[in-house]
Coordinates of C-alpha atoms in Angstrom, one line a residue:
X1 CA 6.6 1.5 -13.0
X2 CA 3.4 0.5 -11.4
X3 CA 3.7 -3.2 -12.7
X4 CA 4.9 -6.7 -11.6
X5 CA 7.2 -7.9 -13.6
X6 CA 10.2 -10.3 -13.6
X7 CA 10.4 -12.9 -10.7
X8 CA 12.9 -13.6 -8.5
X9 CA 13.4 -16.1 -6.6
X10 CA 13.8 -16.2 -2.4
X11 CA 14.6 -18.6 0.2
X12 CA 12.8 -18.9 3.7
X13 CA 15.2 -18.0 6.5
X14 CA 15.1 -19.8 9.7
X15 CA 12.1 -17.9 11.3
X16 CA 10.1 -19.0 8.1
X17 CA 10.5 -14.5 6.5
X18 CA 11.0 -14.3 3.1
X19 CA 12.1 -10.4 1.4
X20 CA 10.1 -9.6 -0.8
X21 CA 12.2 -8.0 -3.9
X22 CA 13.1 -4.4 -4.1
X23 CA 11.4 -3.5 -7.0
X24 CA 7.8 -5.2 -5.9
X25 CA 8.5 -3.4 -2.6
X26 CA 7.8 0.2 -4.3
X27 CA 5.1 -1.5 -7.0
X28 CA 3.5 -1.7 -3.6
X29 CA 4.5 1.3 -1.3
X30 CA 3.6 3.3 -5.1
X31 CA -0.1 1.3 -4.3
X32 CA -0.8 2.9 -0.7
X33 CA -2.2 -1.1 0.0
X34 CA -0.2 -1.4 3.7
X35 CA 1.3 -4.8 3.9
X36 CA 0.6 -7.1 1.2
X37 CA -3.3 -8.6 0.2
X38 CA -2.7 -12.6 -1.0
X39 CA -5.1 -15.7 -1.6
X40 CA -4.8 -18.9 -3.9
X41 CA -4.7 -18.9 -7.0
X42 CA -7.7 -19.5 -8.5
X43 CA -6.3 -22.5 -11.0
X44 CA -2.8 -22.9 -9.6
X45 CA -0.9 -24.2 -7.1
X46 CA 0.0 -21.1 -6.0
X47 CA -0.6 -17.3 -4.0
X48 CA -1.4 -14.4 -5.7
X49 CA -0.1 -11.2 -4.2
X50 CA -1.0 -7.3 -4.8
X51 CA -2.2 -4.7 -2.6
X52 CA -4.9 -2.0 -3.5
X53 CA -4.7 -2.3 -7.7
X54 CA -5.4 -5.8 -7.4
X55 CA -8.0 -5.8 -4.8
X56 CA -9.5 -3.3 -7.8
X57 CA -9.6 -6.4 -9.8
X58 CA -11.1 -8.1 -7.6
X59 CA -14.6 -5.2 -6.8
X60 CA -14.2 -4.7 -10.7
X61 CA -15.0 -8.4 -11.4
X62 CA -17.7 -9.5 -8.5
X63 CA -19.8 -6.4 -10.1
X64 CA -20.0 -8.1 -12.9
X65 CA -22.2 -10.3 -11.4
X66 CA -25.5 -10.1 -9.4
X67 CA -26.1 -9.5 -6.1
X68 CA -25.9 -12.6 -4.0
X69 CA -25.9 -14.4 -6.2
X70 CA -24.2 -18.3 -6.6
X71 CA -21.5 -16.6 -8.4
X72 CA -20.7 -14.1 -7.1
X73 CA -20.6 -15.8 -3.1
X74 CA -18.6 -18.3 -4.5
X75 CA -15.9 -16.2 -6.2
X76 CA -16.2 -13.8 -3.0
X77 CA -15.5 -16.8 -1.0
X78 CA -12.4 -18.2 -3.3
X79 CA -10.8 -14.5 -3.4
X80 CA -12.7 -12.9 -0.2
X81 CA -12.7 -15.6 2.0
X82 CA -9.4 -16.9 2.4
X83 CA -7.5 -14.3 1.8
X84 CA -4.5 -12.7 4.4
X85 CA -3.2 -9.2 4.8
X86 CA 0.2 -9.4 5.7
X87 CA 1.9 -7.3 7.0
X88 CA 5.8 -6.4 5.6
X89 CA 8.5 -5.6 8.1
X90 CA 11.0 -2.7 8.3
X91 CA 13.7 -5.3 6.5
X92 CA 10.7 -6.4 3.1
X93 CA 10.1 -9.7 4.8
X94 CA 7.4 -10.8 5.0
X95 CA 6.0 -14.4 6.8
X96 CA 3.4 -16.7 4.7
X97 CA 1.0 -18.7 6.3
X98 CA 1.7 -23.1 7.1
X99 CA -1.6 -23.0 5.3
X100 CA -0.3 -20.7 2.0
X101 CA 2.3 -22.5 1.8
X102 CA 0.7 -25.6 2.3
X103 CA -1.4 -24.4 -0.6
X104 CA 1.9 -23.7 -3.0
X105 CA 3.9 -26.4 -1.6
X106 CA 6.4 -24.1 -0.6
X107 CA 9.2 -25.2 1.7
X108 CA 12.3 -23.4 1.9
X109 CA 12.6 -21.2 -1.3
X110 CA 9.8 -19.1 -3.6
X111 CA 9.5 -17.4 -6.7
X112 CA 7.6 -14.5 -7.5
X113 CA 6.5 -13.9 -10.6
X114 CA 5.3 -10.6 -12.0
X115 CA 1.6 -10.4 -13.4
X116 CA 1.3 -6.8 -13.8
X117 CA -0.9 -5.4 -11.4
X118 CA -0.5 -8.5 -9.2
X119 CA 2.1 -11.0 -8.8
X120 CA 2.8 -14.9 -7.8
X121 CA 4.5 -16.8 -5.5
X122 CA 4.9 -20.2 -6.5
X123 CA 7.4 -23.5 -5.2
X124 CA 10.1 -22.7 -7.9
X125 CA 10.2 -26.1 -9.1
X126 CA 6.7 -25.8 -10.1
X127 CA 6.9 -22.4 -11.2
X128 CA 9.6 -23.8 -13.6
X129 CA 7.2 -26.4 -14.7
X130 CA 4.7 -23.8 -15.1
X131 CA 6.7 -21.4 -17.1
X132 CA 7.6 -24.4 -19.5
X133 CA 3.8 -25.6 -20.1
X134 CA 3.0 -21.3 -20.6
X135 CA 5.5 -20.9 -23.0
X136 CA 4.4 -24.6 -25.4
X137 CA 0.9 -22.5 -24.6
X138 CA 2.0 -19.4 -26.1
X139 CA 4.0 -21.2 -29.2
X140 CA 0.6 -23.2 -30.1
X141 CA -0.6 -19.9 -29.5
X142 CA 1.7 -17.7 -32.5
X143 CA 1.6 -21.3 -34.5
X144 CA -2.3 -21.3 -35.0
X145 CA -2.2 -17.5 -35.5
X146 CA 0.5 -17.0 -37.9
X147 CA -0.2 -20.6 -40.2
X148 CA -3.0 -18.4 -42.4
X149 CA -0.7 -16.1 -42.9
X150 CA 2.3 -18.1 -44.2
X151 CA -0.3 -20.1 -46.0
X152 CA -1.1 -17.3 -47.9
X153 CA 2.1 -16.0 -48.6
X154 CA 3.0 -19.1 -50.1

């Protein structure tokens, strides 16, 4: 599978390393990116991570904006200007920078959350709160999507 799916929670070790889940490492290996590309999420207190597929999405997004425009400069700064390329050691571990941990509120555990072409790295309790909100948003979307149909049937 060439998508990041599911979620996994792993503990940081005494040296601050955390293992990338094996399915994510396999997806990164197939993607062909050396290491792990990360940047702070644009709207959430999480870190976006991935490889070439994530970089291609960013490139496609930037290509929709006029070169040298304020919008393109702002977006490229937010996505590329604060990004990092982390080395993955032989055991499949990374060391998150202090700035990345501070941004996401990470202390001793992280939750990896698949999002298809990318994944996110969360502080576990923040992820659980985000997941609850996401589920409620989905329920509301379903209520709106199916409300007209249910009224027509009666």
